[in-house]
PDB file of C-alpha atoms in Angstrom:
ATOM      1  CA  UNK K  23      52.230  97.201  60.450  1.00  0.00           C
ATOM      2  CA  UNK K  24      55.893  96.779  61.413  1.00  0.00           C
ATOM      3  CA  UNK K  25      56.673  95.522  57.946  1.00  0.00           C
ATOM      4  CA  UNK K  26      54.991  98.574  56.469  1.00  0.00           C
ATOM      5  CA  UNK K  27      57.032 100.938  58.617  1.00  0.00           C
ATOM      6  CA  UNK K  28      60.230  99.085  57.802  1.00  0.00           C
ATOM      7  CA  UNK K  29      59.456  99.325  54.078  1.00  0.00           C
ATOM      8  CA  UNK K  30      58.734 103.041  54.351  1.00  0.00           C
ATOM      9  CA  UNK K  31      61.987 103.601  56.249  1.00  0.00           C
ATOM     10  CA  UNK K  32      63.905 101.689  53.590  1.00  0.00           C
ATOM     11  CA  UNK K  33      62.293 103.775  50.858  1.00  0.00           C
ATOM     12  CA  UNK K  34      63.244 106.995  52.648  1.00  0.00           C
ATOM     13  CA  UNK K  35      66.811 105.778  53.099  1.00  0.00           C
ATOM     14  CA  UNK K  36      67.019 104.789  49.452  1.00  0.00           C
ATOM     15  CA  UNK K  37      65.708 108.180  48.393  1.00  0.00           C
ATOM     16  CA  UNK K  38      68.151 110.034  50.642  1.00  0.00           C
ATOM     17  CA  UNK K  39      71.237 108.093  49.533  1.00  0.00           C
ATOM     18  CA  UNK K  40      72.967 109.734  46.528  1.00  0.00           C
ATOM     19  CA  UNK K  41      74.506 106.456  45.396  1.00  0.00           C
ATOM     20  CA  UNK K  42      71.188 104.708  45.641  1.00  0.00           C
ATOM     21  CA  UNK K  43      69.539 107.507  43.665  1.00  0.00           C
ATOM     22  CA  UNK K  44      72.195 107.235  40.983  1.00  0.00           C
ATOM     23  CA  UNK K  45      71.679 103.468  40.885  1.00  0.00           C
ATOM     24  CA  UNK K  46      67.943 103.973  40.595  1.00  0.00           C
ATOM     25  CA  UNK K  47      68.440 106.383  37.685  1.00  0.00           C
ATOM     26  CA  UNK K  48      70.678 103.811  36.029  1.00  0.00           C
ATOM     27  CA  UNK K  49      68.068 101.100  36.486  1.00  0.00           C
ATOM     28  CA  UNK K  50      65.446 103.406  35.012  1.00  0.00           C
ATOM     29  CA  UNK K  51      67.633 103.870  31.933  1.00  0.00           C
ATOM     30  CA  UNK K  52      69.078 107.301  32.735  1.00  0.00           C
ATOM     31  CA  UNK K  53      71.020 109.052  29.981  1.00  0.00           C
ATOM     32  CA  UNK K  54      74.786 109.001  29.693  1.00  0.00           C
ATOM     33  CA  UNK K  55      76.420 111.975  31.510  1.00  0.00           C
ATOM     34  CA  UNK K  56      78.638 112.563  28.493  1.00  0.00           C
ATOM     35  CA  UNK K  57      75.594 112.778  26.243  1.00  0.00           C
ATOM     36  CA  UNK K  58      73.929 115.187  28.671  1.00  0.00           C
ATOM     37  CA  UNK K  59      77.021 117.394  28.718  1.00  0.00           C
ATOM     38  CA  UNK K  60      77.217 117.336  24.915  1.00  0.00           C
ATOM     39  CA  UNK K  61      73.531 118.249  24.658  1.00  0.00           C
ATOM     40  CA  UNK K  62      74.017 121.176  27.068  1.00  0.00           C
ATOM     41  CA  UNK K  63      76.987 122.463  25.091  1.00  0.00           C
ATOM     42  CA  UNK K  64      75.000 122.260  21.857  1.00  0.00           C
ATOM     43  CA  UNK K  65      72.055 124.027  23.476  1.00  0.00           C
ATOM     44  CA  UNK K  66      74.342 126.836  24.688  1.00  0.00           C
ATOM     45  CA  UNK K  67      75.860 127.101  21.213  1.00  0.00           C
ATOM     46  CA  UNK K  68      72.392 127.241  19.654  1.00  0.00           C
ATOM     47  CA  UNK K  69      71.306 130.008  22.048  1.00  0.00           C
ATOM     48  CA  UNK K  70      74.512 131.921  21.312  1.00  0.00           C
ATOM     49  CA  UNK K  71      73.934 131.679  17.561  1.00  0.00           C
ATOM     50  CA  UNK K  72      70.338 132.758  18.020  1.00  0.00           C
ATOM     51  CA  UNK K  73      71.484 135.741  20.081  1.00  0.00           C
ATOM     52  CA  UNK K  74      74.111 136.608  17.469  1.00  0.00           C
ATOM     53  CA  UNK K  75      71.512 136.553  14.703  1.00  0.00           C
ATOM     54  CA  UNK K  76      69.532 139.244  16.539  1.00  0.00           C
ATOM     55  CA  UNK K  77      72.491 141.613  16.919  1.00  0.00           C
ATOM     56  CA  UNK K  78      73.533 144.407  14.549  1.00  0.00           C
ATOM     57  CA  UNK K  79      76.063 143.452  11.932  1.00  0.00           C
ATOM     58  CA  UNK K  80      78.980 145.212  13.660  1.00  0.00           C
ATOM     59  CA  UNK K  81      78.434 143.357  16.930  1.00  0.00           C
ATOM     60  CA  UNK K  82      78.138 139.983  15.206  1.00  0.00           C
ATOM     61  CA  UNK K  83      81.224 140.713  13.108  1.00  0.00           C
ATOM     62  CA  UNK K  84      83.254 141.750  16.172  1.00  0.00           C
ATOM     63  CA  UNK K  85      82.245 138.679  18.158  1.00  0.00           C
ATOM     64  CA  UNK K  86      82.887 136.354  15.220  1.00  0.00           C
ATOM     65  CA  UNK K  87      86.286 137.927  14.612  1.00  0.00           C
ATOM     66  CA  UNK K  88      87.253 137.552  18.272  1.00  0.00           C
ATOM     67  CA  UNK K  89      86.230 133.891  18.354  1.00  0.00           C
ATOM     68  CA  UNK K  90      88.098 133.186  15.115  1.00  0.00           C
ATOM     69  CA  UNK K  91      91.193 134.979  16.401  1.00  0.00           C
ATOM     70  CA  UNK K  92      91.198 132.984  19.639  1.00  0.00           C
ATOM     71  CA  UNK K  93      90.892 129.714  17.743  1.00  0.00           C
ATOM     72  CA  UNK K  94      93.634 130.686  15.306  1.00  0.00           C
ATOM     73  CA  UNK K  95      95.883 131.898  18.097  1.00  0.00           C
ATOM     74  CA  UNK K  96      95.531 128.592  19.923  1.00  0.00           C
ATOM     75  CA  UNK K  97      96.330 126.674  16.735  1.00  0.00           C
ATOM     76  CA  UNK K  98      99.354 128.876  16.035  1.00  0.00           C
ATOM     77  CA  UNK K  99     100.596 128.493  19.594  1.00  0.00           C
ATOM     78  CA  UNK K 100     100.338 124.724  19.280  1.00  0.00           C
ATOM     79  CA  UNK K 101     102.154 124.653  15.946  1.00  0.00           C
ATOM     80  CA  UNK K 102     104.859 126.985  17.233  1.00  0.00           C
ATOM     81  CA  UNK K 103     105.344 124.774  20.296  1.00  0.00           C
ATOM     82  CA  UNK K 104     105.660 121.631  18.190  1.00  0.00           C
ATOM     83  CA  UNK K 105     108.275 123.204  15.924  1.00  0.00           C
ATOM     84  CA  UNK K 106     110.278 124.930  18.681  1.00  0.00           C
ATOM     85  CA  UNK K 107     113.774 124.027  19.887  1.00  0.00           C
ATOM     86  CA  UNK K 108     115.159 123.109  16.527  1.00  0.00           C
ATOM     87  CA  UNK K 109     112.286 120.839  15.565  1.00  0.00           C
ATOM     88  CA  UNK K 110     110.891 123.146  12.901  1.00  0.00           C
ATOM     89  CA  UNK K 111     110.745 121.750   9.362  1.00  0.00           C
ATOM     90  CA  UNK K 112     111.592 125.318   8.237  1.00  0.00           C
ATOM     91  CA  UNK K 113     114.773 126.291  10.149  1.00  0.00           C
ATOM     92  CA  UNK K 114     115.210 130.029  10.352  1.00  0.00           C
ATOM     93  CA  UNK K 115     118.296 131.129   8.391  1.00  0.00           C
ATOM     94  CA  UNK K 116     120.606 133.858   9.603  1.00  0.00           C
ATOM     95  CA  UNK K 117     120.742 137.056   7.554  1.00  0.00           C
ATOM     96  CA  UNK K 118     123.864 137.178   5.392  1.00  0.00           C
ATOM     97  CA  UNK K 119     126.128 140.223   5.660  1.00  0.00           C
ATOM     98  CA  UNK K 120     125.210 143.062   3.326  1.00  0.00           C
ATOM     99  CA  UNK K 121     122.071 141.237   2.224  1.00  0.00           C
ATOM    100  CA  UNK K 122     120.160 142.779  -0.619  1.00  0.00           C
ATOM    101  CA  UNK K 123     116.417 143.536  -0.322  1.00  0.00           C
ATOM    102  CA  UNK K 124     115.400 140.366  -2.171  1.00  0.00           C
ATOM    103  CA  UNK K 125     117.371 138.202   0.258  1.00  0.00           C
ATOM    104  CA  UNK K 126     115.825 140.011   3.227  1.00  0.00           C
ATOM    105  CA  UNK K 127     112.372 139.419   1.787  1.00  0.00           C
ATOM    106  CA  UNK K 128     113.084 135.687   1.542  1.00  0.00           C
ATOM    107  CA  UNK K 129     114.368 135.748   5.130  1.00  0.00           C
ATOM    108  CA  UNK K 130     111.174 137.412   6.333  1.00  0.00           C
ATOM    109  CA  UNK K 131     109.085 134.739   4.596  1.00  0.00           C
ATOM    110  CA  UNK K 132     111.100 131.970   6.265  1.00  0.00           C
ATOM    111  CA  UNK K 133     110.726 133.654   9.657  1.00  0.00           C
ATOM    112  CA  UNK K 134     106.963 133.942   9.163  1.00  0.00           C
ATOM    113  CA  UNK K 135     106.795 130.168   8.668  1.00  0.00           C
ATOM    114  CA  UNK K 136     109.314 129.188  11.345  1.00  0.00           C
ATOM    115  CA  UNK K 137     108.596 131.637  14.167  1.00  0.00           C
ATOM    116  CA  UNK K 138     108.134 130.627  17.786  1.00  0.00           C
ATOM    117  CA  UNK K 139     104.806 129.993  19.541  1.00  0.00           C
ATOM    118  CA  UNK K 140     103.984 133.670  20.103  1.00  0.00           C
ATOM    119  CA  UNK K 141     104.815 134.639  16.517  1.00  0.00           C
ATOM    120  CA  UNK K 142     102.765 131.786  15.094  1.00  0.00           C
ATOM    121  CA  UNK K 143      99.892 132.552  17.478  1.00  0.00           C
ATOM    122  CA  UNK K 144      99.850 136.186  16.335  1.00  0.00           C
ATOM    123  CA  UNK K 145      99.996 135.301  12.632  1.00  0.00           C
ATOM    124  CA  UNK K 146      97.271 132.661  12.800  1.00  0.00           C
ATOM    125  CA  UNK K 147      95.069 134.814  15.051  1.00  0.00           C
ATOM    126  CA  UNK K 148      95.149 137.648  12.508  1.00  0.00           C
ATOM    127  CA  UNK K 149      94.539 135.312   9.584  1.00  0.00           C
ATOM    128  CA  UNK K 150      91.643 133.308  11.057  1.00  0.00           C
ATOM    129  CA  UNK K 151      90.078 136.280  12.824  1.00  0.00           C
ATOM    130  CA  UNK K 152      90.043 138.371   9.659  1.00  0.00           C
ATOM    131  CA  UNK K 153      88.642 135.487   7.643  1.00  0.00           C
ATOM    132  CA  UNK K 154      85.840 134.857  10.149  1.00  0.00           C
ATOM    133  CA  UNK K 155      84.928 138.550  10.478  1.00  0.00           C
ATOM    134  CA  UNK K 156      84.880 139.292   6.744  1.00  0.00           C
ATOM    135  CA  UNK K 157      82.910 136.098   6.070  1.00  0.00           C
ATOM    136  CA  UNK K 158      80.333 137.190   8.651  1.00  0.00           C
ATOM    137  CA  UNK K 159      79.948 140.655   7.120  1.00  0.00           C
ATOM    138  CA  UNK K 160      79.678 139.296   3.569  1.00  0.00           C
ATOM    139  CA  UNK K 161      77.122 136.706   4.647  1.00  0.00           C
ATOM    140  CA  UNK K 162      74.963 139.347   6.310  1.00  0.00           C
ATOM    141  CA  UNK K 163      75.234 141.713   3.329  1.00  0.00           C
ATOM    142  CA  UNK K 164      74.628 139.127   0.612  1.00  0.00           C
ATOM    143  CA  UNK K 165      72.142 137.040   2.592  1.00  0.00           C
ATOM    144  CA  UNK K 166      73.997 133.793   1.927  1.00  0.00           C
ATOM    145  CA  UNK K 167      77.410 132.172   1.986  1.00  0.00           C
ATOM    146  CA  UNK K 168      78.654 132.172  -1.610  1.00  0.00           C
ATOM    147  CA  UNK K 169      81.919 132.066  -3.526  1.00  0.00           C
ATOM    148  CA  UNK K 170      82.227 135.869  -3.714  1.00  0.00           C
ATOM    149  CA  UNK K 171      82.042 136.248   0.053  1.00  0.00           C
ATOM    150  CA  UNK K 172      84.398 133.334   0.595  1.00  0.00           C
ATOM    151  CA  UNK K 173      87.015 134.774  -1.795  1.00  0.00           C
ATOM    152  CA  UNK K 174      86.698 138.252  -0.269  1.00  0.00           C
ATOM    153  CA  UNK K 175      87.328 136.823   3.199  1.00  0.00           C
ATOM    154  CA  UNK K 176      90.316 134.826   1.929  1.00  0.00           C
ATOM    155  CA  UNK K 177      91.780 137.892   0.213  1.00  0.00           C
ATOM    156  CA  UNK K 178      91.505 140.007   3.360  1.00  0.00           C
ATOM    157  CA  UNK K 179      92.950 137.322   5.619  1.00  0.00           C
ATOM    158  CA  UNK K 180      95.829 136.635   3.221  1.00  0.00           C
ATOM    159  CA  UNK K 181      96.696 140.312   2.869  1.00  0.00           C
ATOM    160  CA  UNK K 182      96.650 140.908   6.629  1.00  0.00           C
ATOM    161  CA  UNK K 183      98.679 137.772   7.260  1.00  0.00           C
ATOM    162  CA  UNK K 184     101.310 139.034   4.809  1.00  0.00           C
ATOM    163  CA  UNK K 185     101.492 142.450   6.490  1.00  0.00           C
ATOM    164  CA  UNK K 186     101.548 141.218  10.099  1.00  0.00           C
ATOM    165  CA  UNK K 187     104.025 138.404   9.479  1.00  0.00           C
ATOM    166  CA  UNK K 188     106.475 140.761   7.766  1.00  0.00           C
ATOM    167  CA  UNK K 189     106.478 138.930   4.451  1.00  0.00           C
ATOM    168  CA  UNK K 190     107.082 140.963   1.325  1.00  0.00           C
ATOM    169  CA  UNK K 191     109.805 143.319   2.491  1.00  0.00           C
ATOM    170  CA  UNK K 192     110.805 145.736   0.914  1.00  0.00           C
ATOM    171  CA  UNK K 193     107.463 146.045  -0.934  1.00  0.00           C
ATOM    172  CA  UNK K 194     104.851 144.918   1.614  1.00  0.00           C
ATOM    173  CA  UNK K 195     101.814 146.430  -0.130  1.00  0.00           C
ATOM    174  CA  UNK K 196     102.424 144.641  -3.409  1.00  0.00           C
ATOM    175  CA  UNK K 197     103.173 141.391  -1.617  1.00  0.00           C
ATOM    176  CA  UNK K 198     100.035 141.754   0.516  1.00  0.00           C
ATOM    177  CA  UNK K 199      97.924 142.098  -2.624  1.00  0.00           C
ATOM    178  CA  UNK K 200      99.662 139.121  -4.229  1.00  0.00           C
ATOM    179  CA  UNK K 201      99.268 136.967  -1.136  1.00  0.00           C
ATOM    180  CA  UNK K 202      95.627 137.963  -0.730  1.00  0.00           C
ATOM    181  CA  UNK K 203      94.924 137.147  -4.375  1.00  0.00           C
ATOM    182  CA  UNK K 204      96.579 133.745  -3.985  1.00  0.00           C
ATOM    183  CA  UNK K 205      94.501 133.015  -0.871  1.00  0.00           C
ATOM    184  CA  UNK K 206      91.341 134.087  -2.715  1.00  0.00           C
ATOM    185  CA  UNK K 207      92.074 131.878  -5.740  1.00  0.00           C
ATOM    186  CA  UNK K 208      92.730 128.829  -3.577  1.00  0.00           C
ATOM    187  CA  UNK K 209      89.657 129.475  -1.446  1.00  0.00           C
ATOM    188  CA  UNK K 210      87.479 129.956  -4.516  1.00  0.00           C
ATOM    189  CA  UNK K 211      88.717 126.689  -5.952  1.00  0.00           C
ATOM    190  CA  UNK K 212      88.062 124.812  -2.723  1.00  0.00           C
ATOM    191  CA  UNK K 213      84.610 126.392  -2.472  1.00  0.00           C
ATOM    192  CA  UNK K 214      83.660 125.265  -5.984  1.00  0.00           C
ATOM    193  CA  UNK K 215      84.961 121.748  -5.361  1.00  0.00           C
ATOM    194  CA  UNK K 216      83.030 121.573  -2.101  1.00  0.00           C
ATOM    195  CA  UNK K 217      79.841 122.739  -3.791  1.00  0.00           C
ATOM    196  CA  UNK K 218      80.262 120.184  -6.556  1.00  0.00           C
ATOM    197  CA  UNK K 219      80.595 117.258  -4.160  1.00  0.00           C
ATOM    198  CA  UNK K 220      78.025 118.482  -1.635  1.00  0.00           C
ATOM    199  CA  UNK K 221      75.284 119.487  -4.060  1.00  0.00           C
ATOM    200  CA  UNK K 222      71.984 118.563  -2.409  1.00  0.00           C
ATOM    201  CA  UNK K 223      69.519 116.234  -4.150  1.00  0.00           C
ATOM    202  CA  UNK K 224      66.741 117.802  -6.167  1.00  0.00           C
ATOM    203  CA  UNK K 225      64.117 117.021  -3.549  1.00  0.00           C
ATOM    204  CA  UNK K 226      66.057 119.085  -0.994  1.00  0.00           C
ATOM    205  CA  UNK K 227      64.995 122.259  -2.809  1.00  0.00           C
ATOM    206  CA  UNK K 228      61.718 121.984  -0.914  1.00  0.00           C
ATOM    207  CA  UNK K 229      63.658 122.563   2.320  1.00  0.00           C
ATOM    208  CA  UNK K 230      66.000 125.399   1.307  1.00  0.00           C
ATOM    209  CA  UNK K 231      64.533 128.043   3.645  1.00  0.00           C
ATOM    210  CA  UNK K 232      64.153 125.484   6.417  1.00  0.00           C
ATOM    211  CA  UNK K 233      67.778 124.436   6.035  1.00  0.00           C
ATOM    212  CA  UNK K 234      68.961 128.049   6.107  1.00  0.00           C
ATOM    213  CA  UNK K 235      66.985 128.745   9.275  1.00  0.00           C
ATOM    214  CA  UNK K 236      68.295 125.652  11.052  1.00  0.00           C
ATOM    215  CA  UNK K 237      71.880 126.489  10.086  1.00  0.00           C
ATOM    216  CA  UNK K 238      71.469 130.010  11.421  1.00  0.00           C
ATOM    217  CA  UNK K 239      70.251 128.611  14.740  1.00  0.00           C
ATOM    218  CA  UNK K 240      72.866 125.862  14.893  1.00  0.00           C
ATOM    219  CA  UNK K 241      70.164 123.178  14.699  1.00  0.00           C
ATOM    220  CA  UNK K 242      71.206 121.493  11.432  1.00  0.00           C
ATOM    221  CA  UNK K 243      70.805 118.013  12.905  1.00  0.00           C
ATOM    222  CA  UNK K 244      67.022 118.470  13.055  1.00  0.00           C
ATOM    223  CA  UNK K 245      66.684 118.841   9.278  1.00  0.00           C
ATOM    224  CA  UNK K 246      66.020 115.108   9.047  1.00  0.00           C
ATOM    225  CA  UNK K 247      63.121 115.542  11.498  1.00  0.00           C
ATOM    226  CA  UNK K 248      61.538 118.124   9.185  1.00  0.00           C
ATOM    227  CA  UNK K 249      61.958 115.792   6.211  1.00  0.00           C
ATOM    228  CA  UNK K 250      60.582 112.827   8.106  1.00  0.00           C
ATOM    229  CA  UNK K 251      57.445 114.826   8.918  1.00  0.00           C
ATOM    230  CA  UNK K 252      57.276 116.380   5.402  1.00  0.00           C
ATOM    231  CA  UNK K 253      57.518 119.845   6.967  1.00  0.00           C
ATOM    232  CA  UNK K 254      58.611 121.671   3.811  1.00  0.00           C
ATOM    233  CA  UNK K 255      59.214 125.390   3.294  1.00  0.00           C
ATOM    234  CA  UNK K 256      55.527 125.830   2.473  1.00  0.00           C
ATOM    235  CA  UNK K 257      54.553 124.625   5.946  1.00  0.00           C
ATOM    236  CA  UNK K 258      56.728 127.131   7.814  1.00  0.00           C
ATOM    237  CA  UNK K 259      53.894 129.688   8.279  1.00  0.00           C
ATOM    238  CA  UNK K 260      51.738 126.900   9.743  1.00  0.00           C
ATOM    239  CA  UNK K 261      54.261 125.420  12.176  1.00  0.00           C
ATOM    240  CA  UNK K 262      53.138 124.973  15.769  1.00  0.00           C
ATOM    241  CA  UNK K 263      54.760 123.557  18.859  1.00  0.00           C
ATOM    242  CA  UNK K 264      52.718 120.381  18.591  1.00  0.00           C
ATOM    243  CA  UNK K 265      53.784 119.856  14.981  1.00  0.00           C
ATOM    244  CA  UNK K 266      57.443 120.109  15.948  1.00  0.00           C
ATOM    245  CA  UNK K 267      56.859 117.846  18.932  1.00  0.00           C
ATOM    246  CA  UNK K 268      55.331 115.224  16.649  1.00  0.00           C
ATOM    247  CA  UNK K 269      58.598 115.000  14.692  1.00  0.00           C
ATOM    248  CA  UNK K 270      60.598 114.442  17.906  1.00  0.00           C
ATOM    249  CA  UNK K 271      62.226 117.892  18.233  1.00  0.00           C
ATOM    250  CA  UNK K 272      63.052 118.731  21.898  1.00  0.00           C
ATOM    251  CA  UNK K 273      61.428 121.702  23.695  1.00  0.00           C
ATOM    252  CA  UNK K 274      64.443 124.051  23.569  1.00  0.00           C
ATOM    253  CA  UNK K 275      64.993 123.844  19.807  1.00  0.00           C
ATOM    254  CA  UNK K 276      61.211 124.091  19.277  1.00  0.00           C
ATOM    255  CA  UNK K 277      61.120 127.448  21.061  1.00  0.00           C
ATOM    256  CA  UNK K 278      64.062 128.755  19.024  1.00  0.00           C
ATOM    257  CA  UNK K 279      62.503 127.650  15.732  1.00  0.00           C
ATOM    258  CA  UNK K 280      59.087 129.173  16.438  1.00  0.00           C
ATOM    259  CA  UNK K 281      60.666 132.415  17.658  1.00  0.00           C
ATOM    260  CA  UNK K 282      62.826 132.627  14.522  1.00  0.00           C
ATOM    261  CA  UNK K 283      59.786 132.125  12.275  1.00  0.00           C
ATOM    262  CA  UNK K 284      57.930 134.928  14.070  1.00  0.00           C
ATOM    263  CA  UNK K 285      60.852 137.343  13.771  1.00  0.00           C
ATOM    264  CA  UNK K 286      61.880 136.596  10.167  1.00  0.00           C
ATOM    265  CA  UNK K 287      59.155 137.427   7.622  1.00  0.00           C
ATOM    266  CA  UNK K 288      61.290 136.057   4.789  1.00  0.00           C
ATOM    267  CA  UNK K 289      60.805 132.540   6.133  1.00  0.00           C
ATOM    268  CA  UNK K 290      57.038 132.630   5.766  1.00  0.00           C
ATOM    269  CA  UNK K 291      56.946 134.556   2.485  1.00  0.00           C
ATOM    270  CA  UNK K 292      55.708 132.430  -0.378  1.00  0.00           C
ATOM    271  CA  UNK K 293      58.306 131.756  -3.057  1.00  0.00           C
TER     272      UNK K 293
END
């Protein structure tokens, strides 16, 4: 009897001790905290993308533009900080006396490339924000991400970057068009090269709608689960929670997938 009480007391003490509980979780094969944090971040990102997909185009475009601008601003701030205090590979020249308009235009271009952290943050924020927003609008209008939408976004971001940075003086409009066209040509070339090297195998055509849905939800990593279970586009109207569970998809992504299928009739339409 005494031994039983002593064992029960030890069990209670073990349960109450945080360190002992952590040790017990470790002995039971608990997951890595870093992996748990990464999974939570991905789940939040997936929910955010799912929420964005339900919003009107102007709200999604505004949010996407803001996120792109913040990312670009941070990158520009970092680049401006690294090249500050005389460390810039593009030292800013001083304007010569009685400079002609062409010389001033060249000076403005050099200043756009060699500005301080705030200048670089502003320039990159405008460029990346415009690119992200226009890409979002074109993707919603055209129903896919293609070369036309990519070049349109590059043209808009290049033109705005030229105007905001002050490049092209004394003819900013013409220089904005030229810069935007150059951005668009480069982006179109990169897009075609990327498509050429990332062309999916022929068998992946059976998962085109599935792939598009997973990308929209931010769940691209579960495409291999669909392929492993042979859940092709034709099976989308028949998908159930148990079918997704059988291919090892966690509960949260399962709910998002089933909800997306219910809300999007294009996914279940026979093609």
